[in-house]
């Protein structure tokens, strides 16, 4: 009896739910998936963190996930080390597996911000298959010139303990060589050395840049000038996200 009652209440809820749901409430339930594209050093990581914080959804950086695995010495970490050290892209199958695993966690139910994925056409196609049931996403392309990129990366320092990112030229830590937030000594990422940066840029132009055309054709892409002050870039990204397309 109780069971039947609960069942009919649910059924009524479903009927009323669909009768009364207008466009806006359906939109509100939609998963929010934001993809940040851009060359290394374009500010993707910094912006992805802020956007995810603002929207209350997780920030998923494939580079951070790989570095975490390297640090923990996992099997995955061992398999990707040579690629990270040389600045080459990790093979698609490895990245796609790791990403699928990550986005199936419960904290991703409302959506997520992707930073560093997809980085090749096969990865973008894998993502489309993965999202087929979920629907929409928006792609933000951060545009920055090569010269700026090299300066930014060369000056980049990060906190190995809390993950905060600084730049010794444009946004230094107020505590000098120590993290302003937690006091840990800042480090330069080993792949931020000049030769490795150059290889990362080559990989970007050959494998990742074609994604701009891929997403443009789908009408998913918004270009944002990544040379502006980070606060301004952030405002422009938030505005682009809130605009319906
Ligand atoms: P950045 O965007 O500053 O170049 P990331 O932290 O995003 O750096 O990535 C660091 C490295 O991790 C890359 O050079 C590459 O070796 C590997 N990597 C990260 N994401 C991917 C991906 N989607 N596909 C292949 N390799 C990746
Ligand atoms: Zn810190």
Short mmCIF file of C-alpha atoms and ligand atoms in Angstrom, two decimals:
data_model
loop_
_atom_site.label_atom_id
_atom_site.label_comp_id
_atom_site.label_asym_id
_atom_site.label_seq_id
_atom_site.Cartn_x
_atom_site.Cartn_y
_atom_site.Cartn_z
CA UNK A 1 0.00 0.00 0.00
CA UNK A 2 2.70 2.41 1.09
CA UNK A 3 4.73 1.41 -1.91
CA UNK A 4 1.84 2.11 -4.27
CA UNK A 5 1.28 5.52 -2.69
CA UNK A 6 4.91 6.47 -3.08
CA UNK A 7 4.82 5.28 -6.63
CA UNK A 8 1.80 7.35 -7.55
CA UNK A 9 3.27 10.42 -5.87
CA UNK A 10 6.41 10.02 -7.95
CA UNK A 11 4.41 9.55 -11.10
CA UNK A 12 2.40 12.70 -10.33
CA UNK A 13 5.61 14.55 -9.67
CA UNK A 14 6.93 13.51 -13.04
CA UNK A 15 3.79 14.61 -14.85
CA UNK A 16 3.58 17.96 -13.07
CA UNK A 17 7.29 18.38 -13.37
CA UNK A 18 7.16 18.15 -17.12
CA UNK A 19 3.94 20.19 -17.39
CA UNK A 20 5.28 23.06 -15.39
CA UNK A 21 8.90 23.01 -16.33
CA UNK A 22 9.66 25.90 -18.63
CA UNK A 23 12.84 26.45 -20.56
CA UNK A 24 14.67 28.23 -17.79
CA UNK A 25 14.26 25.53 -15.16
CA UNK A 26 15.39 22.91 -17.64
CA UNK A 27 18.44 25.04 -18.39
CA UNK A 28 19.21 25.28 -14.69
CA UNK A 29 19.42 21.51 -14.46
CA UNK A 30 21.62 21.18 -17.50
CA UNK A 31 25.16 20.12 -16.84
CA UNK A 32 27.53 23.04 -17.21
CA UNK A 33 30.63 22.01 -19.12
CA UNK A 34 33.21 24.63 -19.91
CA UNK A 35 36.29 23.88 -22.00
CA UNK A 36 39.24 26.25 -21.88
CA UNK A 37 41.46 26.19 -24.96
CA UNK A 38 44.66 28.09 -25.51
CA UNK A 39 48.40 27.65 -25.86
CA UNK A 40 50.56 26.76 -22.86
CA UNK A 41 50.97 29.87 -20.75
CA UNK A 42 47.78 31.49 -22.03
CA UNK A 43 46.40 31.63 -18.51
CA UNK A 44 44.09 28.62 -18.88
CA UNK A 45 44.95 27.19 -15.49
CA UNK A 46 44.52 30.47 -13.61
CA UNK A 47 41.22 31.22 -15.30
CA UNK A 48 39.88 27.66 -15.06
CA UNK A 49 40.39 27.73 -11.29
CA UNK A 50 38.55 31.04 -10.93
CA UNK A 51 35.69 30.05 -13.21
CA UNK A 52 35.22 26.71 -11.43
CA UNK A 53 35.23 28.50 -8.05
CA UNK A 54 32.67 31.03 -9.23
CA UNK A 55 30.34 28.36 -10.69
CA UNK A 56 30.83 25.92 -7.81
CA UNK A 57 31.91 23.04 -10.07
CA UNK A 58 35.25 21.16 -10.15
CA UNK A 59 38.30 22.33 -12.09
CA UNK A 60 39.77 19.39 -14.00
CA UNK A 61 43.31 19.90 -15.27
CA UNK A 62 44.76 16.87 -17.06
CA UNK A 63 48.26 18.33 -16.54
CA UNK A 64 47.63 18.57 -12.75
CA UNK A 65 46.26 15.01 -12.71
CA UNK A 66 49.38 13.73 -14.46
CA UNK A 67 51.70 15.68 -12.15
CA UNK A 68 49.81 14.32 -9.13
CA UNK A 69 50.29 10.76 -10.44
CA UNK A 70 53.99 11.43 -11.02
CA UNK A 71 54.38 12.69 -7.47
CA UNK A 72 52.57 9.66 -6.03
CA UNK A 73 54.60 7.30 -8.24
CA UNK A 74 51.50 5.51 -9.58
CA UNK A 75 51.57 3.21 -12.65
CA UNK A 76 49.94 5.97 -14.66
CA UNK A 77 52.60 8.39 -13.44
CA UNK A 78 55.35 6.03 -14.64
CA UNK A 79 53.73 5.64 -18.04
CA UNK A 80 53.43 9.39 -18.68
CA UNK A 81 56.72 10.63 -17.23
CA UNK A 82 58.71 10.57 -20.49
CA UNK A 83 56.02 12.60 -22.24
CA UNK A 84 55.78 15.29 -19.58
CA UNK A 85 59.56 15.57 -19.28
CA UNK A 86 59.98 16.13 -23.01
CA UNK A 87 56.92 18.35 -23.53
CA UNK A 88 55.21 15.89 -25.87
CA UNK A 89 51.54 15.01 -25.60
CA UNK A 90 50.58 11.90 -23.68
CA UNK A 91 48.95 9.32 -26.05
CA UNK A 92 45.22 9.96 -26.51
CA UNK A 93 44.05 6.60 -25.14
CA UNK A 94 45.77 7.19 -21.78
CA UNK A 95 44.40 10.72 -21.40
CA UNK A 96 40.87 9.78 -22.46
CA UNK A 97 40.74 6.89 -19.95
CA UNK A 98 41.92 9.10 -17.14
CA UNK A 99 39.45 11.84 -18.03
CA UNK A 100 36.47 9.48 -18.31
CA UNK A 101 37.34 8.14 -14.92
CA UNK A 102 37.56 11.62 -13.40
CA UNK A 103 34.32 13.02 -14.85
CA UNK A 104 32.33 9.99 -13.71
CA UNK A 105 32.93 10.99 -10.06
CA UNK A 106 29.87 12.35 -8.23
CA UNK A 107 31.29 15.86 -7.83
CA UNK A 108 30.99 16.25 -11.63
CA UNK A 109 27.21 15.79 -11.72
CA UNK A 110 26.51 19.51 -12.06
CA UNK A 111 29.32 20.01 -14.54
CA UNK A 112 33.03 20.87 -14.61
CA UNK A 113 35.66 23.11 -16.15
CA UNK A 114 38.17 21.35 -18.40
CA UNK A 115 41.70 22.74 -18.54
CA UNK A 116 44.15 21.02 -20.88
CA UNK A 117 41.62 18.63 -22.37
CA UNK A 118 40.90 18.08 -25.22
CA UNK A 119 44.30 18.71 -26.77
CA UNK A 120 43.87 16.87 -30.08
CA UNK A 121 41.07 16.12 -32.54
CA UNK A 122 40.75 12.45 -31.42
CA UNK A 123 40.40 13.67 -27.80
CA UNK A 124 37.69 16.15 -28.84
CA UNK A 125 35.83 13.38 -30.66
CA UNK A 126 36.09 11.13 -27.62
CA UNK A 127 34.68 13.95 -25.49
CA UNK A 128 31.76 14.43 -27.89
CA UNK A 129 30.92 10.74 -27.59
CA UNK A 130 31.17 10.95 -23.82
CA UNK A 131 28.90 14.00 -23.69
CA UNK A 132 26.39 12.79 -26.25
CA UNK A 133 23.81 12.12 -23.56
CA UNK A 134 24.62 15.21 -21.54
CA UNK A 135 24.37 17.75 -24.29
CA UNK A 136 25.88 21.12 -24.22
CA UNK A 137 29.24 22.63 -23.53
CA UNK A 138 30.93 25.92 -24.23
CA UNK A 139 34.48 26.44 -25.45
CA UNK A 140 36.54 29.49 -24.53
CA UNK A 141 39.67 30.13 -26.58
CA UNK A 142 42.28 32.30 -24.88
CA UNK A 143 44.37 34.09 -27.48
CA UNK A 144 47.95 35.08 -26.66
CA UNK A 145 51.05 35.72 -28.81
CA UNK A 146 54.08 33.40 -28.63
CA UNK A 147 56.44 36.00 -27.18
CA UNK A 148 54.08 36.68 -24.25
CA UNK A 149 53.75 32.95 -23.73
CA UNK A 150 57.46 32.38 -23.37
CA UNK A 151 57.83 35.26 -20.89
CA UNK A 152 54.88 34.09 -18.86
CA UNK A 153 56.04 30.51 -18.65
CA UNK A 154 59.61 31.40 -17.88
CA UNK A 155 58.41 33.55 -14.95
CA UNK A 156 55.87 31.02 -13.67
CA UNK A 157 56.29 29.66 -10.16
CA UNK A 158 53.89 27.50 -8.23
CA UNK A 159 53.33 26.24 -4.73
CA UNK A 160 53.89 22.46 -4.47
CA UNK A 161 51.70 22.37 -1.39
CA UNK A 162 48.53 24.39 -2.14
CA UNK A 163 48.81 24.77 -5.92
CA UNK A 164 48.79 28.59 -5.99
CA UNK A 165 50.41 29.99 -9.15
CA UNK A 166 52.54 33.17 -9.36
CA UNK A 167 54.69 34.92 -11.93
CA UNK A 168 57.92 36.49 -10.74
CA UNK A 169 57.47 39.39 -13.19
CA UNK A 170 53.75 40.08 -13.45
CA UNK A 171 52.21 38.71 -10.25
CA UNK A 172 54.90 37.84 -7.69
CA UNK A 173 54.11 36.36 -4.30
CA UNK A 174 54.06 39.05 -1.58
CA UNK A 175 56.38 36.74 0.38
CA UNK A 176 59.04 36.54 -2.35
CA UNK A 177 60.24 32.98 -2.86
CA UNK A 178 57.58 31.63 -0.46
CA UNK A 179 53.89 31.01 -1.10
CA UNK A 180 51.81 33.95 0.06
CA UNK A 181 48.99 31.64 1.14
CA UNK A 182 50.82 28.84 2.98
CA UNK A 183 54.50 29.78 3.23
CA UNK A 184 55.85 26.81 1.25
CA UNK A 185 58.87 27.43 -0.99
CA UNK A 186 57.78 28.05 -4.60
CA UNK A 187 59.08 25.89 -7.45
CA UNK A 188 59.38 26.14 -11.20
CA UNK A 189 57.71 23.31 -13.11
CA UNK A 190 60.42 21.12 -14.67
CA UNK A 191 58.69 21.38 -18.06
CA UNK A 192 58.84 25.19 -17.91
CA UNK A 193 62.50 25.10 -19.05
CA UNK A 194 63.09 26.84 -22.37
CA UNK A 195 63.70 23.75 -24.57
CA UNK A 196 60.67 21.96 -23.16
CA UNK A 197 58.50 25.05 -23.57
CA UNK A 198 59.47 25.21 -27.23
CA UNK A 199 58.48 21.58 -27.71
CA UNK A 200 55.16 22.22 -25.93
CA UNK A 201 54.48 25.10 -28.33
CA UNK A 202 55.29 22.89 -31.33
CA UNK A 203 52.88 20.26 -30.02
CA UNK A 204 50.28 22.95 -29.46
CA UNK A 205 50.43 24.20 -33.04
CA UNK A 206 50.45 20.76 -34.63
CA UNK A 207 47.88 18.95 -32.45
CA UNK A 208 45.83 21.40 -30.43
CA UNK A 209 45.33 24.48 -32.57
CA UNK A 210 43.20 22.53 -35.11
CA UNK A 211 40.58 22.32 -32.35
CA UNK A 212 39.80 26.01 -32.92
CA UNK A 213 38.37 25.17 -36.36
CA UNK A 214 36.72 22.02 -35.02
CA UNK A 215 34.72 23.95 -32.40
CA UNK A 216 34.17 27.01 -34.58
CA UNK A 217 32.32 24.82 -37.10
CA UNK A 218 30.08 23.54 -34.34
CA UNK A 219 29.33 27.12 -33.25
CA UNK A 220 30.67 26.41 -29.76
CA UNK A 221 33.67 28.72 -29.67
CA UNK A 222 34.13 32.12 -28.05
CA UNK A 223 37.46 33.95 -28.52
CA UNK A 224 38.79 35.95 -25.58
CA UNK A 225 41.88 38.17 -25.58
CA UNK A 226 44.20 36.51 -23.08
CA UNK A 227 46.67 39.42 -23.03
CA UNK A 228 44.45 41.50 -20.78
CA UNK A 229 44.76 41.69 -17.02
CA UNK A 230 43.60 38.37 -15.42
CA UNK A 231 40.64 40.12 -13.72
CA UNK A 232 39.40 41.47 -17.05
CA UNK A 233 39.90 38.13 -18.80
CA UNK A 234 37.90 36.49 -16.01
CA UNK A 235 34.99 38.95 -16.40
CA UNK A 236 34.91 38.38 -20.14
CA UNK A 237 34.87 34.61 -19.70
CA UNK A 238 32.01 34.78 -17.18
CA UNK A 239 30.06 36.99 -19.53
CA UNK A 240 30.61 34.63 -22.47
CA UNK A 241 29.46 31.70 -20.32
CA UNK A 242 26.26 33.43 -19.27
CA UNK A 243 25.27 34.36 -22.82
CA UNK A 244 22.97 31.83 -24.44
CA UNK A 245 23.92 30.51 -27.80
P1 LIG B 1 50.38 23.71 -20.18
O1 LIG B 1 48.97 23.96 -20.59
O2 LIG B 1 50.95 24.83 -19.40
O3 LIG B 1 51.27 23.27 -21.31
P2 LIG B 1 49.55 21.33 -18.64
O4 LIG B 1 49.77 21.33 -17.20
O5 LIG B 1 48.15 21.45 -19.14
O6 LIG B 1 50.49 22.47 -19.22
O7 LIG B 1 50.16 19.98 -19.29
C1 LIG B 1 51.46 19.55 -19.01
C2 LIG B 1 51.82 18.31 -19.83
O8 LIG B 1 50.90 17.23 -19.53
C3 LIG B 1 51.71 18.47 -21.34
O9 LIG B 1 52.91 19.03 -21.90
C4 LIG B 1 51.48 17.02 -21.79
O10 LIG B 1 52.67 16.27 -21.80
C5 LIG B 1 50.60 16.46 -20.70
N1 LIG B 1 49.15 16.61 -21.00
C6 LIG B 1 48.24 17.34 -20.28
N2 LIG B 1 47.02 17.26 -20.83
C7 LIG B 1 47.14 16.46 -21.92
C8 LIG B 1 46.24 16.00 -22.93
N3 LIG B 1 44.93 16.35 -22.93
N4 LIG B 1 46.72 15.22 -23.91
C9 LIG B 1 48.01 14.84 -23.94
N5 LIG B 1 48.91 15.25 -23.05
C10 LIG B 1 48.51 16.05 -22.03
ZN1 LIG B 2 50.88 27.48 -1.00
#
